[in-house]
Coordinates of C-alpha atoms and ligand atoms in Angstrom, one line a residue:
M1213 CA -24.3 -11.9 -8.3
S1214 CA -24.5 -12.9 -12.0
D1215 CA -21.4 -13.4 -14.0
T1216 CA -22.2 -10.4 -16.3
L1217 CA -22.7 -8.2 -13.3
T1218 CA -19.4 -9.4 -11.7
L1219 CA -17.6 -8.7 -14.9
G1220 CA -19.0 -5.2 -15.0
V1221 CA -17.9 -4.5 -11.4
D1222 CA -14.5 -6.0 -12.0
S1223 CA -13.7 -4.0 -15.1
A1224 CA -14.9 -0.8 -13.3
M1225 CA -12.4 -1.7 -10.5
G1226 CA -9.6 -2.2 -13.1
R1227 CA -10.5 1.2 -14.7
E1228 CA -10.5 2.9 -11.3
V1229 CA -7.2 1.4 -10.4
M1230 CA -5.6 2.6 -13.6
A1231 CA -7.1 6.1 -13.2
H1232 CA -5.8 6.4 -9.6
I1233 CA -2.3 5.2 -10.7
D1234 CA -2.3 8.1 -13.3
L1235 CA -3.3 10.6 -10.6
L1236 CA -0.5 9.5 -8.3
A1237 CA 2.0 9.5 -11.2
A1238 CA 1.2 13.3 -11.6
C1239 CA 2.6 13.9 -8.1
S1240 CA 6.2 14.2 -9.1
E1241 CA 9.1 16.4 -7.9
S1242 CA 10.3 16.8 -11.5
P1243 CA 8.3 17.9 -14.5
D1244 CA 10.4 15.6 -16.7
C1245 CA 10.0 12.3 -14.9
L1246 CA 8.4 10.6 -12.0
I1247 CA 10.2 11.0 -8.7
R1248 CA 8.5 11.1 -5.3
T1249 CA 10.7 10.8 -2.3
Y1250 CA 9.8 10.3 1.4
L1251 CA 8.4 13.4 3.2
S1252 CA 8.5 15.6 0.1
D1253 CA 5.7 18.0 -0.8
Q1254 CA 4.7 15.4 -3.5
H1255 CA 4.6 12.7 -0.9
A1256 CA 2.1 14.9 1.0
R1257 CA 0.1 15.4 -2.2
A1258 CA 0.0 11.6 -2.8
N1259 CA -1.1 11.0 0.8
A1260 CA -3.9 13.5 0.4
L1261 CA -5.2 11.7 -2.7
V1262 CA -5.0 8.3 -1.0
L1263 CA -6.8 9.6 2.1
D1264 CA -9.6 10.8 -0.2
W1265 CA -9.9 7.5 -1.9
M1266 CA -9.8 5.6 1.4
R1267 CA -12.6 7.8 2.8
A1268 CA -14.7 7.3 -0.4
A1269 CA -14.1 3.5 0.0
G1270 CA -15.6 3.6 3.5
M1271 CA -12.5 3.6 5.6
E1272 CA -11.4 5.6 8.7
C1273 CA -8.0 7.0 7.8
Q1274 CA -5.1 9.0 9.0
V1275 CA -1.4 9.7 8.3
D1276 CA 0.6 7.9 11.0
P1277 CA 3.7 9.4 12.8
V1278 CA 6.2 8.1 10.2
G1279 CA 4.2 9.5 7.3
N1280 CA 2.4 6.3 6.2
V1281 CA -1.2 6.8 5.1
R1282 CA -3.4 4.2 6.8
G1283 CA -7.1 3.3 6.4
R1284 CA -9.2 0.9 8.4
Y1285 CA -12.3 -1.0 7.4
E1286 CA -13.9 -2.5 10.5
G1287 CA -15.1 -6.1 10.5
R1288 CA -18.4 -7.4 11.9
R1289 CA -17.6 -5.7 15.2
P1290 CA -15.1 -2.9 15.9
G1291 CA -11.6 -3.6 17.0
L1292 CA -11.1 -7.1 15.4
P1293 CA -7.5 -8.0 14.4
A1294 CA -6.7 -6.9 10.9
L1295 CA -5.6 -8.3 7.6
I1296 CA -3.2 -5.6 6.4
L1297 CA -2.9 -4.9 2.7
G1298 CA -0.7 -2.3 1.0
S1299 CA 2.6 -1.3 -0.5
H1300 CA 4.6 1.9 -0.9
L1301 CA 3.9 5.4 -2.3
D1302 CA 7.5 6.6 -2.8
T1303 CA 9.4 6.0 -6.0
V1304 CA 12.9 5.7 -7.4
R1305 CA 14.3 8.5 -9.7
D1306 CA 12.7 8.4 -13.2
A1307 CA 10.4 5.7 -12.0
G1308 CA 7.5 3.7 -13.4
K1309 CA 4.1 4.4 -12.0
Y1310 CA 3.1 0.9 -10.8
D1311 CA 5.9 -0.1 -8.5
G1312 CA 4.3 0.2 -5.0
M1313 CA 1.3 2.3 -6.0
L1314 CA -0.6 -0.6 -7.7
G1315 CA -0.7 -2.5 -4.3
V1316 CA -2.2 0.5 -2.5
V1317 CA -4.8 1.5 -5.1
T1318 CA -5.9 -2.1 -5.7
A1319 CA -6.4 -2.7 -2.0
I1320 CA -8.5 0.4 -1.7
A1321 CA -10.6 -0.7 -4.7
C1322 CA -11.2 -4.1 -3.0
V1323 CA -12.4 -2.4 0.2
K1324 CA -14.7 -0.1 -1.9
A1325 CA -16.2 -3.2 -3.4
L1326 CA -16.9 -4.6 0.1
T1327 CA -18.4 -1.3 1.2
E1328 CA -20.6 -1.1 -1.9
A1329 CA -21.8 -4.7 -1.3
G1330 CA -22.4 -3.9 2.4
E1331 CA -20.1 -6.8 3.5
R1332 CA -18.4 -6.9 6.9
L1333 CA -16.0 -9.7 7.5
G1334 CA -14.8 -11.6 10.5
F1335 CA -11.7 -9.4 10.7
A1336 CA -10.8 -5.8 10.0
I1337 CA -8.9 -4.7 6.9
E1338 CA -6.2 -2.1 7.1
V1339 CA -4.7 -0.6 3.9
V1340 CA -1.3 1.1 4.1
G1341 CA 0.4 3.4 1.7
F1342 CA 4.0 3.2 3.1
G1343 CA 5.9 6.5 3.0
D1344 CA 9.4 5.0 2.2
E1345 CA 10.3 1.7 0.7
E1346 CA 12.9 2.7 -1.9
G1347 CA 15.2 4.6 0.4
V1348 CA 16.0 7.2 -2.2
R1349 CA 16.1 10.3 0.1
F1350 CA 17.9 9.0 3.2
Q1351 CA 19.7 5.9 1.7
S1352 CA 17.8 3.8 4.2
T1353 CA 15.0 1.6 3.0
L1354 CA 11.6 0.3 4.3
L1355 CA 11.2 3.1 6.8
G1356 CA 7.4 3.1 6.7
S1357 CA 7.0 -0.6 7.1
R1358 CA 9.7 -0.9 9.7
A1359 CA 7.8 1.6 11.8
L1360 CA 4.5 -0.2 11.5
A1361 CA 6.3 -3.5 12.3
G1362 CA 7.7 -1.9 15.5
N1363 CA 11.2 -2.1 14.2
F1364 CA 12.2 1.5 13.3
D1365 CA 15.7 2.4 14.3
M1366 CA 15.4 5.8 15.9
S1367 CA 19.1 6.6 15.3
L1368 CA 18.1 7.0 11.6
L1369 CA 16.5 10.3 12.6
D1370 CA 20.0 11.9 12.4
K1371 CA 20.5 10.7 8.8
R1372 CA 20.7 13.6 6.3
D1373 CA 19.4 13.8 2.8
G1374 CA 21.4 15.3 -0.2
Q1375 CA 20.5 18.8 1.0
G1376 CA 21.8 18.2 4.5
I1377 CA 18.2 18.0 6.0
S1378 CA 18.0 15.5 8.8
M1379 CA 15.2 12.9 8.8
A1380 CA 14.0 14.4 12.1
Q1381 CA 13.8 17.9 10.5
A1382 CA 12.0 16.5 7.4
L1383 CA 9.4 14.8 9.7
H1384 CA 8.9 18.1 11.5
D1385 CA 8.5 19.9 8.2
F1386 CA 5.9 17.3 7.1
G1387 CA 3.9 18.1 10.2
L1388 CA 5.0 15.0 12.2
D1389 CA 6.6 14.5 15.6
P1390 CA 9.6 12.1 15.3
A1391 CA 9.3 11.2 19.0
R1392 CA 5.9 9.6 18.2
I1393 CA 7.2 7.1 15.6
P1394 CA 7.0 4.2 18.1
E1395 CA 3.2 4.9 18.2
A1396 CA 3.0 3.8 14.5
A1397 CA 3.7 0.2 15.6
K1398 CA 1.1 -2.5 15.5
Q1399 CA 1.2 -5.4 18.1
P1400 CA 1.3 -8.9 16.7
D1401 CA -2.1 -9.8 18.2
E1402 CA -3.7 -6.9 16.4
V1403 CA -2.8 -8.4 13.0
H1404 CA -3.6 -11.6 11.1
A1405 CA -1.3 -11.2 8.2
Y1406 CA 0.2 -8.7 5.7
V1407 CA -0.5 -9.3 2.0
E1408 CA 1.0 -7.1 -0.7
L1409 CA 0.0 -7.0 -4.4
H1410 CA 2.8 -5.7 -6.5
I1411 CA 4.0 -5.8 -10.2
E1412 CA 6.4 -8.6 -10.8
Q1413 CA 9.3 -6.4 -11.9
G1414 CA 10.7 -9.4 -13.8
P1415 CA 9.9 -11.4 -17.0
V1416 CA 8.6 -14.7 -15.7
L1417 CA 4.8 -14.2 -15.8
E1418 CA 5.0 -12.5 -19.2
A1419 CA 7.1 -15.3 -20.7
E1420 CA 4.6 -17.9 -19.4
N1421 CA 1.6 -15.8 -20.6
L1422 CA 0.2 -15.5 -17.1
P1423 CA -1.3 -12.4 -15.6
L1424 CA -0.8 -13.3 -11.9
G1425 CA 1.6 -15.2 -9.7
A1426 CA 2.0 -16.2 -6.0
V1427 CA 5.3 -15.2 -4.5
T1428 CA 7.2 -17.8 -2.5
S1429 CA 10.0 -15.7 -1.0
I1430 CA 11.8 -12.4 -1.3
A1431 CA 15.5 -12.3 -1.9
G1432 CA 17.8 -10.9 0.8
A1433 CA 19.8 -7.8 0.2
T1434 CA 22.9 -6.0 1.5
R1435 CA 23.7 -2.4 0.6
L1436 CA 27.1 -0.7 1.1
Q1437 CA 28.1 2.9 0.9
V1438 CA 31.7 3.1 -0.2
V1439 CA 33.9 6.2 -0.1
I1440 CA 37.3 6.1 -1.7
T1441 CA 39.6 9.0 -1.0
G1442 CA 42.7 9.8 -3.1
T1443 CA 44.4 13.0 -4.0
S1444 CA 42.9 15.5 -6.5
G1445 CA 45.4 17.3 -8.7
H1446 CA 46.1 18.8 -12.1
A1447 CA 45.0 16.6 -15.0
G1448 CA 47.8 18.1 -17.1
T1449 CA 50.8 18.0 -14.8
V1450 CA 50.6 15.0 -12.4
P1451 CA 52.4 12.0 -14.1
M1452 CA 50.3 8.9 -14.4
A1453 CA 52.7 6.9 -12.2
G1454 CA 52.2 9.1 -9.1
R1455 CA 48.4 9.5 -9.2
K1456 CA 46.0 8.6 -6.5
D1457 CA 42.9 8.6 -8.7
A1458 CA 39.8 7.7 -6.6
L1459 CA 37.6 7.3 -9.6
A1460 CA 40.0 4.9 -11.4
A1461 CA 39.9 2.8 -8.2
A1462 CA 36.1 2.9 -8.1
A1463 CA 36.0 1.8 -11.7
E1464 CA 38.0 -1.3 -10.7
A1465 CA 35.8 -1.9 -7.7
I1466 CA 32.6 -1.7 -9.9
T1467 CA 34.0 -4.3 -12.2
A1468 CA 34.8 -6.5 -9.2
V1469 CA 31.1 -6.2 -8.1
E1470 CA 30.1 -7.3 -11.6
T1471 CA 32.6 -10.2 -11.7
V1472 CA 31.8 -11.6 -8.3
C1473 CA 28.1 -11.4 -8.8
S1474 CA 28.1 -13.0 -12.2
G1475 CA 29.5 -16.1 -10.7
A1476 CA 26.4 -17.8 -9.3
A1477 CA 22.8 -18.3 -10.1
E1478 CA 20.2 -16.1 -8.3
L1479 CA 23.0 -13.7 -7.2
V1480 CA 23.0 -10.1 -8.5
G1481 CA 25.1 -7.0 -7.7
T1482 CA 24.7 -3.4 -8.8
V1483 CA 26.5 -0.1 -8.4
G1484 CA 23.6 2.3 -9.0
R1485 CA 24.9 5.6 -7.7
L1486 CA 28.4 7.1 -8.2
E1487 CA 29.5 10.6 -7.2
V1488 CA 32.9 12.0 -8.1
A1489 CA 34.6 15.0 -6.5
P1490 CA 35.6 17.6 -7.4
G1491 CA 34.0 16.5 -10.7
A1492 CA 35.8 18.7 -13.2
V1493 CA 37.2 17.7 -16.6
N1494 CA 40.7 18.8 -15.8
V1495 CA 41.0 17.6 -12.2
I1496 CA 42.1 14.1 -11.1
P1497 CA 39.2 12.8 -8.9
G1498 CA 40.1 13.0 -5.3
E1499 CA 37.0 11.3 -4.0
A1500 CA 34.6 8.7 -5.3
R1501 CA 31.4 7.6 -3.4
F1502 CA 29.3 4.8 -4.7
S1503 CA 26.6 2.4 -3.6
V1504 CA 26.7 -1.4 -3.8
D1505 CA 23.5 -3.5 -3.8
I1506 CA 24.0 -7.3 -3.6
R1507 CA 21.0 -9.7 -3.5
A1508 CA 20.5 -13.4 -3.5
A1509 CA 17.7 -15.9 -2.8
E1510 CA 20.1 -17.7 -0.5
D1511 CA 21.5 -15.8 2.5
A1512 CA 24.8 -17.7 2.6
R1513 CA 25.4 -17.0 -1.1
R1514 CA 24.8 -13.3 -0.6
R1515 CA 27.0 -13.1 2.5
H1516 CA 29.8 -14.8 0.7
A1517 CA 29.5 -12.4 -2.3
V1518 CA 29.5 -9.4 0.0
Q1519 CA 32.7 -10.6 1.8
T1520 CA 34.4 -11.2 -1.5
V1521 CA 33.4 -7.8 -2.9
I1522 CA 34.6 -6.1 0.3
G1523 CA 37.9 -8.0 0.1
A1524 CA 38.4 -7.0 -3.5
I1525 CA 37.7 -3.3 -2.8
E1526 CA 40.1 -3.3 0.2
E1527 CA 42.8 -4.9 -2.0
I1528 CA 42.2 -2.3 -4.8
C1529 CA 42.5 0.6 -2.4
A1530 CA 45.6 -0.9 -0.6
R1531 CA 47.4 -1.5 -3.9
R1532 CA 46.7 2.1 -5.1
G1533 CA 47.5 3.7 -1.7
L1534 CA 43.9 5.1 -1.3
A1535 CA 41.8 5.5 1.9
L1536 CA 38.6 3.5 2.1
K1537 CA 35.5 4.0 4.2
L1538 CA 32.9 1.4 3.9
E1539 CA 29.5 1.4 5.6
R1540 CA 26.8 -1.2 5.5
T1541 CA 23.6 0.8 5.0
H1542 CA 21.1 -2.1 4.6
E1543 CA 21.0 -5.7 5.5
S1544 CA 17.9 -7.8 5.0
P1545 CA 17.8 -11.6 5.1
S1546 CA 15.8 -13.4 2.5
C1547 CA 12.1 -13.5 3.5
P1548 CA 9.9 -16.6 3.0
C1549 CA 6.2 -16.0 2.4
A1550 CA 4.0 -18.0 4.8
P1551 CA 3.0 -21.3 3.3
W1552 CA -0.7 -20.9 4.3
L1553 CA -0.8 -17.5 2.6
I1554 CA 1.0 -18.8 -0.6
E1555 CA -1.7 -21.6 -0.6
Q1556 CA -4.5 -19.1 -0.2
I1557 CA -3.3 -16.7 -2.8
S1558 CA -2.8 -19.6 -5.2
R1559 CA -6.4 -20.7 -4.6
A1560 CA -7.6 -17.2 -5.4
V1561 CA -5.6 -17.1 -8.6
A1562 CA -6.8 -20.6 -9.6
A1563 CA -10.4 -19.6 -8.9
E1564 CA -10.0 -16.9 -11.4
G1565 CA -9.3 -19.6 -14.0
I1566 CA -5.6 -18.7 -14.1
A1567 CA -2.9 -21.4 -13.9
V1568 CA -1.0 -21.0 -10.6
R1569 CA 2.6 -20.0 -11.0
R1570 CA 4.6 -19.7 -7.8
L1571 CA 7.8 -17.6 -8.1
P1572 CA 10.4 -15.9 -5.9
S1573 CA 10.9 -12.1 -5.9
G1574 CA 14.3 -10.7 -6.7
A1575 CA 13.1 -7.2 -5.7
G1576 CA 12.7 -6.1 -2.1
H1577 CA 9.3 -5.2 -0.7
D1578 CA 7.6 -3.8 2.4
A1579 CA 6.6 -7.4 3.1
M1580 CA 10.2 -8.0 4.3
A1581 CA 9.8 -5.6 7.1
M1582 CA 6.3 -6.7 7.9
A1583 CA 7.5 -10.2 8.3
G1584 CA 8.9 -9.1 11.7
L1585 CA 5.4 -8.5 12.8
T1586 CA 3.2 -11.1 11.1
D1587 CA 3.0 -13.7 8.4
V1588 CA 3.4 -12.2 4.9
G1589 CA 2.2 -13.1 1.4
M1590 CA 2.4 -11.5 -2.0
L1591 CA 0.5 -11.5 -5.2
F1592 CA 2.4 -10.5 -8.4
V1593 CA 0.8 -8.9 -11.5
R1594 CA 2.6 -9.3 -14.8
C1595 CA 4.4 -6.3 -16.2
A1596 CA 5.4 -5.6 -19.7
G1597 CA 8.9 -6.9 -20.6
G1598 CA 9.6 -7.4 -16.9
I1599 CA 10.7 -3.8 -16.9
S1600 CA 10.6 -1.8 -13.7
H1601 CA 12.4 1.1 -12.0
N1602 CA 12.1 2.6 -15.4
P1603 CA 9.4 4.9 -16.9
A1604 CA 8.6 2.2 -19.4
E1605 CA 7.1 0.1 -16.6
A1606 CA 3.6 -1.0 -17.8
I1607 CA 0.7 -3.3 -17.1
T1608 CA -2.6 -3.7 -18.8
A1609 CA -6.0 -2.6 -17.4
E1610 CA -7.1 -6.3 -17.9
D1611 CA -4.3 -7.5 -15.6
A1612 CA -5.0 -4.8 -13.1
A1613 CA -8.6 -6.0 -13.1
S1614 CA -7.4 -9.7 -12.7
G1615 CA -5.2 -8.6 -9.8
A1616 CA -8.1 -6.8 -8.1
R1617 CA -10.5 -9.7 -8.6
A1618 CA -8.0 -12.2 -7.2
L1619 CA -7.2 -10.0 -4.2
L1620 CA -10.9 -9.4 -3.5
R1621 CA -11.5 -13.2 -3.7
F1622 CA -8.5 -13.8 -1.3
I1623 CA -10.0 -11.2 1.1
R1624 CA -13.4 -12.8 1.1
D1625 CA -12.0 -16.3 1.7
F1626 CA -9.4 -15.1 4.2
D1627 CA -11.1 -15.9 7.5
S1628 CA -12.0 -19.5 6.8
A1629 CA -8.6 -20.1 5.0
A1630 CA -6.8 -18.8 8.1
R1631 CA -8.7 -21.1 10.4
R1632 CA -8.2 -24.1 8.0
A1633 CA -4.5 -23.4 8.1
G1634 CA -4.5 -23.6 11.9
G1635 CA -5.1 -19.9 12.5
S1636 CA -3.1 -16.7 12.1
R1637 CA -0.9 -15.7 15.0
A1638 CA -3.7 -13.3 16.2
M1639 CA -6.3 -16.2 16.0
K1640 CA -4.0 -18.4 18.0
A1641 CA -3.7 -15.7 20.7
D1642 CA -7.5 -15.3 20.8
P1643 CA -9.3 -18.3 19.2
A1644 CA -12.7 -16.6 19.6
Ligands
LIG892 C1 12.9 -2.0 -4.2 O1 12.3 -1.7 -5.2 C2 14.1 -2.7 -4.3 O2 14.1 -3.9 -4.5 O3 15.2 -2.1 -4.2
LIG893 MN1 11.0 -0.3 -6.3
LIG894 MN1 8.1 -1.8 -4.9

């Protein structure tokens, strides 16, 4: 293919990626901002769009029992182990439109390019739009990728959302049978690797004027749900000395999270959600519920910070005479990307004439859950100002095209690269 023709195809891919992102961004539960939670009507709308695009790209596709949308492009013969590509279709509240979605639509664009060129490879490609990565609805993250990796905790089906609807009920309402979730799992010998393209969500690539980067590892994370219970009372009559103010204790606890997590490099801590009851201007808060999210590249550093924060919250509640309930809602160790995939992603980036930058991810990704099934790799695309989880999240069409081009090159070179690296786990199981 001539360079001019390649350029034309690539910018068409970039344009299609950006157009699909805009169509997904229109699937929102709010007219005022982007929010699309797991198993919502808007999740169903997004799945329907993605199914259409997968079909148009030449894939067989379906929604799996946990609500992931999955497409398959067979290799030179049917039934070969797959390279899995993808990311998530759910969003945070008041989200940007690229987090997650970019990885899904770019992977589909790459498969479409293969279909149009009539290329079949020595492996199948599966593209997944995971139903839940952010954990907004049920406070439990990576549900889609855990199911595919065969690591879904069925006790989560009893978890309830903010409206009191259980996950099991929400799955039924979505037209799915929760008992069939184990069927969403892949076996290790059916898969060569999982590779996720994602926006960086940080400032490194932009600062270094680079459109793409190869991810080395994903930071580990711990999440806590904290409930502090005091005594509500009249704001005008209860003397300050006798109060059991749950919110004042929570305020101290939040400051403790900030202090503890400001003490070391590559350690971050956030309280992102706080609810106060009864929540009236003239009532002393009787209950405060809040989330804590602590992450670090090094697991020992994170574990130490978590223990220090828990100790601080216990001390605050004991000193103030308040009851404390603390639940660990999420625990993910840091996740290294496979060296052979880092190398191969780096080669694809370099072949695009882009200096190779390897960098860790502070954000969590579906790749963390997929690492339980297979080797994982990630390709980052620069985002404006490093801003993410924010409606100002932005990338350029040129960077979208660079990402698509590098991912397509990675796919085309994948088979020989895997064999050079000593074979994926599936190849080792069946060297033929
Ligand atoms: C997902 O976006 C996370 O890192 O929390
Ligand atoms: Mn996110
Ligand atoms: Mn994401």
